[in-house]
Tab-separated table of C-alpha atoms in Angstrom:
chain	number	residue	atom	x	y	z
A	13	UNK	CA	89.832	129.770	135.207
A	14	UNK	CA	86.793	129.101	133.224
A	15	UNK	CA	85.431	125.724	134.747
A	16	UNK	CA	83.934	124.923	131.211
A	17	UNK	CA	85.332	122.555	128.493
A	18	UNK	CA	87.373	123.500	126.062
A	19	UNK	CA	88.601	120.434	124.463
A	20	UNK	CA	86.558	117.919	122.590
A	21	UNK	CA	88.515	114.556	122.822
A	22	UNK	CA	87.142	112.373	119.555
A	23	UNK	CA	87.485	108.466	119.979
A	24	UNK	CA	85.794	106.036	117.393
A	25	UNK	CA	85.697	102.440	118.354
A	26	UNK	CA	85.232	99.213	116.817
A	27	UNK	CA	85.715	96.493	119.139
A	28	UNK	CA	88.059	97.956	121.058
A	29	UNK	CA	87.944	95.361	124.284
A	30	UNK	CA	90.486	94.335	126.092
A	31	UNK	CA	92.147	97.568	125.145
A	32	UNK	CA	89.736	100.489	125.620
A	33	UNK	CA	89.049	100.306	129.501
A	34	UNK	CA	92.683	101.567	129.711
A	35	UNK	CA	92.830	104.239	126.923
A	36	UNK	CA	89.737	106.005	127.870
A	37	UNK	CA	91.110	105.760	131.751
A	38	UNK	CA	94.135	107.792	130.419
A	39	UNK	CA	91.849	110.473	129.139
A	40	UNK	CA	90.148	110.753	132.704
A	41	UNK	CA	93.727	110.917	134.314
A	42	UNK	CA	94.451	114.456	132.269
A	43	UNK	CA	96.127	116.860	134.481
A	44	UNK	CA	94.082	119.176	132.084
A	45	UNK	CA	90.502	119.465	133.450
A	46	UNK	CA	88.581	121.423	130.652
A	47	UNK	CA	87.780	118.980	128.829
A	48	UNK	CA	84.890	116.468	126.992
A	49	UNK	CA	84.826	113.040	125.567
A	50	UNK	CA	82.664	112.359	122.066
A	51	UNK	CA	83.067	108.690	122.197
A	52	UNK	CA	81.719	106.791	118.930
A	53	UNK	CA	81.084	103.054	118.718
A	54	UNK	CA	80.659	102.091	115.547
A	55	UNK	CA	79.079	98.765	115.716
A	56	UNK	CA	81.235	97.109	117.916
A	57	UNK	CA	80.235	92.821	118.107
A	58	UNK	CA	82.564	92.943	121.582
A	59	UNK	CA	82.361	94.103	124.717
A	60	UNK	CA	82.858	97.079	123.776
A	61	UNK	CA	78.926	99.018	124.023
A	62	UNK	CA	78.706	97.257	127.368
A	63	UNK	CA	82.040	98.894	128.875
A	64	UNK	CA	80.985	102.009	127.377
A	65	UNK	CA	77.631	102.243	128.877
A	66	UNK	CA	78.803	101.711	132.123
A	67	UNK	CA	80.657	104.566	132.334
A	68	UNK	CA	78.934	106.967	134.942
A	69	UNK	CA	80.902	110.106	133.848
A	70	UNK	CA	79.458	113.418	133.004
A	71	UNK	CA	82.048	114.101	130.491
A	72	UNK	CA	81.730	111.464	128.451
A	73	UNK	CA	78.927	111.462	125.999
A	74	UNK	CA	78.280	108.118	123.762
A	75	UNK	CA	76.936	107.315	120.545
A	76	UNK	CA	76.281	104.578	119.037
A	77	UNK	CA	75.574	103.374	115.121
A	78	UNK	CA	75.779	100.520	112.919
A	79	UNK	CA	79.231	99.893	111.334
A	80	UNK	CA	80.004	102.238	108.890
A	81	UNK	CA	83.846	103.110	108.845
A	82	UNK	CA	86.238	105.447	111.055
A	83	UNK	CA	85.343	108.491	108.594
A	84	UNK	CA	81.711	108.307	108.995
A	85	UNK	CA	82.105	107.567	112.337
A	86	UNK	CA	84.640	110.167	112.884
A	87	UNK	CA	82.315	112.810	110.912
A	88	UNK	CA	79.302	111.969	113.173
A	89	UNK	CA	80.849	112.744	116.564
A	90	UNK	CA	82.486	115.566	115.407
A	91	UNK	CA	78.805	117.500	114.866
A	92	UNK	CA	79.042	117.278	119.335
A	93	UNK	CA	82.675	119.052	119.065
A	94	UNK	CA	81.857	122.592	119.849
A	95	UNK	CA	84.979	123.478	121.938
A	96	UNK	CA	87.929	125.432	121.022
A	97	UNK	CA	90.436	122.511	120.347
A	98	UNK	CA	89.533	118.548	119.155
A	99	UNK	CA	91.797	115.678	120.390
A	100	UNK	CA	91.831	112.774	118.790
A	101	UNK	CA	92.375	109.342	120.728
A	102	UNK	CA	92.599	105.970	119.479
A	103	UNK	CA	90.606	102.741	121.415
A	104	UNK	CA	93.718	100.729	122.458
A	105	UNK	CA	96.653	103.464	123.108
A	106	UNK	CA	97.409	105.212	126.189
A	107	UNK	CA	98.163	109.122	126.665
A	108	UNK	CA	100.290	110.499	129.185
A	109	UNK	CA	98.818	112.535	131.783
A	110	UNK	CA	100.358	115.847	130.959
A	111	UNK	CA	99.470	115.503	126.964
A	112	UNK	CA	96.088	117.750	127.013
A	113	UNK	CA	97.966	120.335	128.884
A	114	UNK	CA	101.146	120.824	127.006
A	115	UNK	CA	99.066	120.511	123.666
A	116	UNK	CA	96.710	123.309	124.337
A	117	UNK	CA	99.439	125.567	125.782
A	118	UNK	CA	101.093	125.070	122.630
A	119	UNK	CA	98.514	126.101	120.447
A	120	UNK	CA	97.444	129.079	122.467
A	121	UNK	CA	101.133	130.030	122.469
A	122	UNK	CA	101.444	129.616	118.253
A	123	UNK	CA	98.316	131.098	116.793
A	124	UNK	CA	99.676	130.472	113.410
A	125	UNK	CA	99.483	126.265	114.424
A	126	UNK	CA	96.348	124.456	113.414
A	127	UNK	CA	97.351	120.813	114.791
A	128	UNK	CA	99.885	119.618	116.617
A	129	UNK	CA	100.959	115.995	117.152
A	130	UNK	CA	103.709	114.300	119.661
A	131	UNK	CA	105.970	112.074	119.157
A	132	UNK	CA	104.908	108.534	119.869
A	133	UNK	CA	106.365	105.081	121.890
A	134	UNK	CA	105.328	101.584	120.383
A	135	UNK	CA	103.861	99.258	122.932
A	136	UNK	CA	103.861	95.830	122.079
A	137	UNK	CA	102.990	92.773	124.799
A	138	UNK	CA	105.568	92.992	126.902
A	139	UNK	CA	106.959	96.498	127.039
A	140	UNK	CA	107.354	99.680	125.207
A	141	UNK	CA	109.912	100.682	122.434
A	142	UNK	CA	112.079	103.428	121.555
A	143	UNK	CA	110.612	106.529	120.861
A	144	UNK	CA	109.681	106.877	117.060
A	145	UNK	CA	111.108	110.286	116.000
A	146	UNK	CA	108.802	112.367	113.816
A	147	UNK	CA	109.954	115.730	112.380
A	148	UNK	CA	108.496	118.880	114.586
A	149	UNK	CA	108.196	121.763	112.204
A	150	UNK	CA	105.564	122.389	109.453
A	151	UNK	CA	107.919	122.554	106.423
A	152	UNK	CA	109.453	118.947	107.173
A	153	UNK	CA	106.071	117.614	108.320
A	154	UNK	CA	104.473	118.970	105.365
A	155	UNK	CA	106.708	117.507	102.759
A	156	UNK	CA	107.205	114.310	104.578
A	157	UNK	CA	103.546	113.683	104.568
A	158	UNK	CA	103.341	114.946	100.566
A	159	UNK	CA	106.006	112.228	100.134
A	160	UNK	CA	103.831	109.274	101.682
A	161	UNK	CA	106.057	109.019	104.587
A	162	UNK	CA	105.138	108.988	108.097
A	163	UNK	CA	105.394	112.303	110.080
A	164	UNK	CA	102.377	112.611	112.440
A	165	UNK	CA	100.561	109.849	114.182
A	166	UNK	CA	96.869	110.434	114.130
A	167	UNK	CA	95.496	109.847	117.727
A	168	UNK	CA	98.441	111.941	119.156
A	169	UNK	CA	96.787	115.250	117.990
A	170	UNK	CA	95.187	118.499	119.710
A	171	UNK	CA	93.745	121.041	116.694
A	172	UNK	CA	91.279	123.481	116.266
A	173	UNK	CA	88.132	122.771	115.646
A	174	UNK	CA	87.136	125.372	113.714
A	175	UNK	CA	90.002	125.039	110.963
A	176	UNK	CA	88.930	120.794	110.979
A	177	UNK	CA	85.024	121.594	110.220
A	178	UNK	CA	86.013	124.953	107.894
A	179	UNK	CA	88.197	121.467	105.629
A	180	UNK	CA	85.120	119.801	105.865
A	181	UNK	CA	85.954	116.836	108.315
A	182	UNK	CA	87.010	113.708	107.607
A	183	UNK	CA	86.562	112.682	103.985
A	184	UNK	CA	84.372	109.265	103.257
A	185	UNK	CA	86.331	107.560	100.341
A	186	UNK	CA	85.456	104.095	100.167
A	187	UNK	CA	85.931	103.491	103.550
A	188	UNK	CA	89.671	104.434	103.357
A	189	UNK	CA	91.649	105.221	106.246
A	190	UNK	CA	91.306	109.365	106.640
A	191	UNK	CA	93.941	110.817	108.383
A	192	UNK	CA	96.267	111.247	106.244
A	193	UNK	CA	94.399	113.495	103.850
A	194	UNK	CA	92.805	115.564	106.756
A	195	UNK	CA	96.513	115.947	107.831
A	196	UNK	CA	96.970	117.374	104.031
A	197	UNK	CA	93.787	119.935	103.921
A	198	UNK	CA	94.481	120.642	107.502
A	199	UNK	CA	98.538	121.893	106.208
A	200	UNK	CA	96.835	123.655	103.666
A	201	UNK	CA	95.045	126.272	105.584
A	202	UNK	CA	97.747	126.240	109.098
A	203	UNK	CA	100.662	125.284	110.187
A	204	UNK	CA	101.176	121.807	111.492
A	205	UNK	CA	103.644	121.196	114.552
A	206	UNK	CA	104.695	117.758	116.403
A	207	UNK	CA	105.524	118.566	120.513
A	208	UNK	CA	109.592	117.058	121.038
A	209	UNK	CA	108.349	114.865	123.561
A	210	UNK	CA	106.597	111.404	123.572
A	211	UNK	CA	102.988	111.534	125.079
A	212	UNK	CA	101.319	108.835	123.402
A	213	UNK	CA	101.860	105.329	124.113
A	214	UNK	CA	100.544	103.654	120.345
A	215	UNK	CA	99.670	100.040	120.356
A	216	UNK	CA	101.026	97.446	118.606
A	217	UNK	CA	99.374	94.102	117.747
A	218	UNK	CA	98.450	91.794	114.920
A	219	UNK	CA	94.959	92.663	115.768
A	220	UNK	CA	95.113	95.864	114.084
A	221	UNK	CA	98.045	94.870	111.549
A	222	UNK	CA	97.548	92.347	108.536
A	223	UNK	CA	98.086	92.732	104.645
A	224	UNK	CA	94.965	93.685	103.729
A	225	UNK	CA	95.084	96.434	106.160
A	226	UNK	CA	98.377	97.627	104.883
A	227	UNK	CA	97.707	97.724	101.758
A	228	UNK	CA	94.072	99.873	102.352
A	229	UNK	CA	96.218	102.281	104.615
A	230	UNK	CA	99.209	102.597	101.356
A	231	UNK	CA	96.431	103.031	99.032
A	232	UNK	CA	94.523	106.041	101.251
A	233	UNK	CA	98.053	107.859	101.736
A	234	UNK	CA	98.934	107.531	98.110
A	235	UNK	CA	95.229	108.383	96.688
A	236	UNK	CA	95.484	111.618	99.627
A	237	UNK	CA	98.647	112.545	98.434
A	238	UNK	CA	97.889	112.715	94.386
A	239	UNK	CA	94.350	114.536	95.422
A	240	UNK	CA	96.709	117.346	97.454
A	241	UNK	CA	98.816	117.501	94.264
A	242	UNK	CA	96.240	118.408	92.330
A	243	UNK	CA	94.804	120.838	94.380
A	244	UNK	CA	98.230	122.548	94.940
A	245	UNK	CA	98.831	122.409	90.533
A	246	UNK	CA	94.784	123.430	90.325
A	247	UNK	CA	93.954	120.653	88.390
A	248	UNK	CA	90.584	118.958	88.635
A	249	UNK	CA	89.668	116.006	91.033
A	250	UNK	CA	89.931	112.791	90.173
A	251	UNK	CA	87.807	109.581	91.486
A	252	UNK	CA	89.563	107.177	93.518
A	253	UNK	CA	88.326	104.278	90.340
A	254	UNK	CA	89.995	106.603	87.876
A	255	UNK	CA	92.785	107.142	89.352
A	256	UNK	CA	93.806	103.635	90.040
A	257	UNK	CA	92.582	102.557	87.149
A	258	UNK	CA	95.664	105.058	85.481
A	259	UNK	CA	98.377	104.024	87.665
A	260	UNK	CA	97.910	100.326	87.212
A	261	UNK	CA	98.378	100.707	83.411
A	262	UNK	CA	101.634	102.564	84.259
A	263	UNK	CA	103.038	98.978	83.813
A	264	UNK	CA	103.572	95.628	85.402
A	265	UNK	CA	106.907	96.691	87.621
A	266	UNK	CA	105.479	99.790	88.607
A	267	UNK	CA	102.643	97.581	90.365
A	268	UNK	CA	104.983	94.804	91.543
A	269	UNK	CA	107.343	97.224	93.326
A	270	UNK	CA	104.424	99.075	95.202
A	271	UNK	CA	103.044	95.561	96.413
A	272	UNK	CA	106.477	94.711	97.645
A	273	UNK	CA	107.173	97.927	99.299
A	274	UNK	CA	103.621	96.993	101.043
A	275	UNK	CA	104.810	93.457	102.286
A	276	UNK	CA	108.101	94.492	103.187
A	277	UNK	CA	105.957	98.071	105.040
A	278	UNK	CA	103.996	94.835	106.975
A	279	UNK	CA	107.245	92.766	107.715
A	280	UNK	CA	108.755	95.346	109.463
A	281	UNK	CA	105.485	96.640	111.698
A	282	UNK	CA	104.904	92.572	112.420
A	283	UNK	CA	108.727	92.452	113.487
A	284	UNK	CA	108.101	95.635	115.892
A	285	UNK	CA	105.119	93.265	117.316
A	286	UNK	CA	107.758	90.221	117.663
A	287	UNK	CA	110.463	92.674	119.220
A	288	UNK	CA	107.873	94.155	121.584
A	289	UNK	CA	107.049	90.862	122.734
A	290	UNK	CA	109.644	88.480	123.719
A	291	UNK	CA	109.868	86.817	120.212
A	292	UNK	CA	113.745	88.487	119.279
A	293	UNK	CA	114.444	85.625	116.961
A	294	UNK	CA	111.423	85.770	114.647
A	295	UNK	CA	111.782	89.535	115.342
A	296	UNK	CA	115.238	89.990	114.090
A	297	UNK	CA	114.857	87.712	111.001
A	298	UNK	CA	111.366	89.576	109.857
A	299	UNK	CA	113.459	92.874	110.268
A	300	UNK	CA	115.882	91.526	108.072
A	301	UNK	CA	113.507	89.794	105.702
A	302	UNK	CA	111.736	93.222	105.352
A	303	UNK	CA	115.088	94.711	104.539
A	304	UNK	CA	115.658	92.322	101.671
A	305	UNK	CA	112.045	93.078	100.397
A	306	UNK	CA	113.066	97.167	100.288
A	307	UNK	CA	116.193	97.956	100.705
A	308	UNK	CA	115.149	101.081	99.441
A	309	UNK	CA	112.824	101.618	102.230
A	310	UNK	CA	115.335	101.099	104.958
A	311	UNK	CA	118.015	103.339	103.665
A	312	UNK	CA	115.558	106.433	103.680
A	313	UNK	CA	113.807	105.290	107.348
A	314	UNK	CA	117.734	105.206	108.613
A	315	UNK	CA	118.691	108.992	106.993
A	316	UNK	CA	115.268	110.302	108.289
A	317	UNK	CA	116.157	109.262	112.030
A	318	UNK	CA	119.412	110.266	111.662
A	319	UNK	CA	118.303	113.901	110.631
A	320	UNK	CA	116.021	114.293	112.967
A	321	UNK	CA	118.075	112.546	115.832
């Protein structure tokens, strides 16, 4: 076998301590040996430079730069990817050990596949969750994603690198979260797949969960999704400004039932937190709560598990 890398795995990190010792450890444990890490800090005010310089590992090359977003920084480690396949990683989850393996046998087995995700296990404090089911063929993913609703998880994915820099990387809107729009492009020009089995532990914890980051993330997946539906109709871009600067004169309701779909979107990811660790009553009653807030919500998260169940 060819002893030289392959795979480019792409982790951005901002202030990733305590949890980034143990997610970059589960990179190093890959039963998959061709590989390289492109590890991004960008700015970190933690522990985080300190851990990352200590690292006496060949593989792993380090950069860092002032504070300037996940896109940007995303966008400047990905001019070192020069391998077949990317990975993406996240600084506080955990992979298992098998993931690079089965992922790259995958996509060398289905040429026509351009990413392909995993399913995905919450891990809260205390222990792990069920497994989240997410939909494994392109058609479903596709048109879940074109919907707004969850159907890959970002730092579960293997793709090829060529297709992500032929897209044009990561975009750089305002600092918005940019998965979910590379996800789009990335459906546009390949097929997208999710592997049947879990091989990505994804943390859990307020740290990373609040309102005002919920309601950046609903605002990139609904600003990705209108900029894929033009594309697909051939209509002309539009400016993030403009466009929400049209859909909050579609009318008072219209704005109050996306910010409750938001808070009820939060309620249920702080009851997962709760649930994960230890805290069942406050767990149960947020679920609950969250259910009150969007009924609407609920029913179509309990007929998309059941279909794919």
């Amino acid at each position: 076998m060819d002893p030289s890398p392959n795979v480019s795995v792409l982790m951005t990190v901002y202030n990733g301590m305590p949890y980034l010792a143990e997610a970059v450890e589960s990179i190093r444990a890959q039963t998959y040996p061709r590989w390289k890490m492109i590890i991004v800090d960008d700015g970190s005010t933690d522990d985080s430079g300190d851990y990352l310089d200590s690292l006496d590992d060949d593989r792993i090359t380090v950069i860092h730069q002032q504070n300037a977003g996940t896109a940007v920084a995303s966008n400047h480690g990905l001019k070192l990817c020069d391998t077949e396949f990317l990975a993406r990683m996240d600084s506080d989850d955990i992979c298992d050990p098998t993931r690079l393996e089965k992922q790259v046998a995958f996509l060398q087995a289905h040429p026509r596949v351009g990413l392909v995700g995993s399913q995905i296990v919450p891990r809260g404090e205390l222990r792990s969750g069920r497994v989240i089911p997410l939909a494994t063929d392109h058609e479903s993913i596709y048109s879940q994603l074109r919907k707004g609703q969850h159907a890959m998880c970002h730092p579960t994915i293997l793709m090829r690198t060529e297709l992500l820099k032929g897209i044009g990387g990561y975009w750089k809107q305002h600092g918005m979260f940019d998965a979910w729009d590379m996800f789009l492009r990335m459906g546009e020009v390949g097929e997208l797949a999710n592997l049947p089995e879990p091989l990505l532990e994804y943390r859990i914890h307020t740290g990373s969960i609040n309102g005002k980051h919920m309601r950046k993330l609903q605002a990139s997946i609904e600003f990705a999704c209108e900029l894929a539906r033009r594309r697909e109709e051939n209509l002309p871009e539009i400016s993030y400004e403009a466009y929400f600067s049209q859909r909050d004169r579609a009318g008072v309701l219209t704005r109050l039932t996306k910010q409750l779909n938001v808070y009820a979107l939060l309620q249920y990811r702080l009851a997962s937190i709760d649930l994960l660790g230890g805290r069942q009553l406050r767990g149960y009653a947020r679920l609950a709560w969250s259910a009150a807030c969007s009924p609407g919500r609920l029913v179509n998260r309990l007929l998309r598990q059941l279909k794919l169940a």
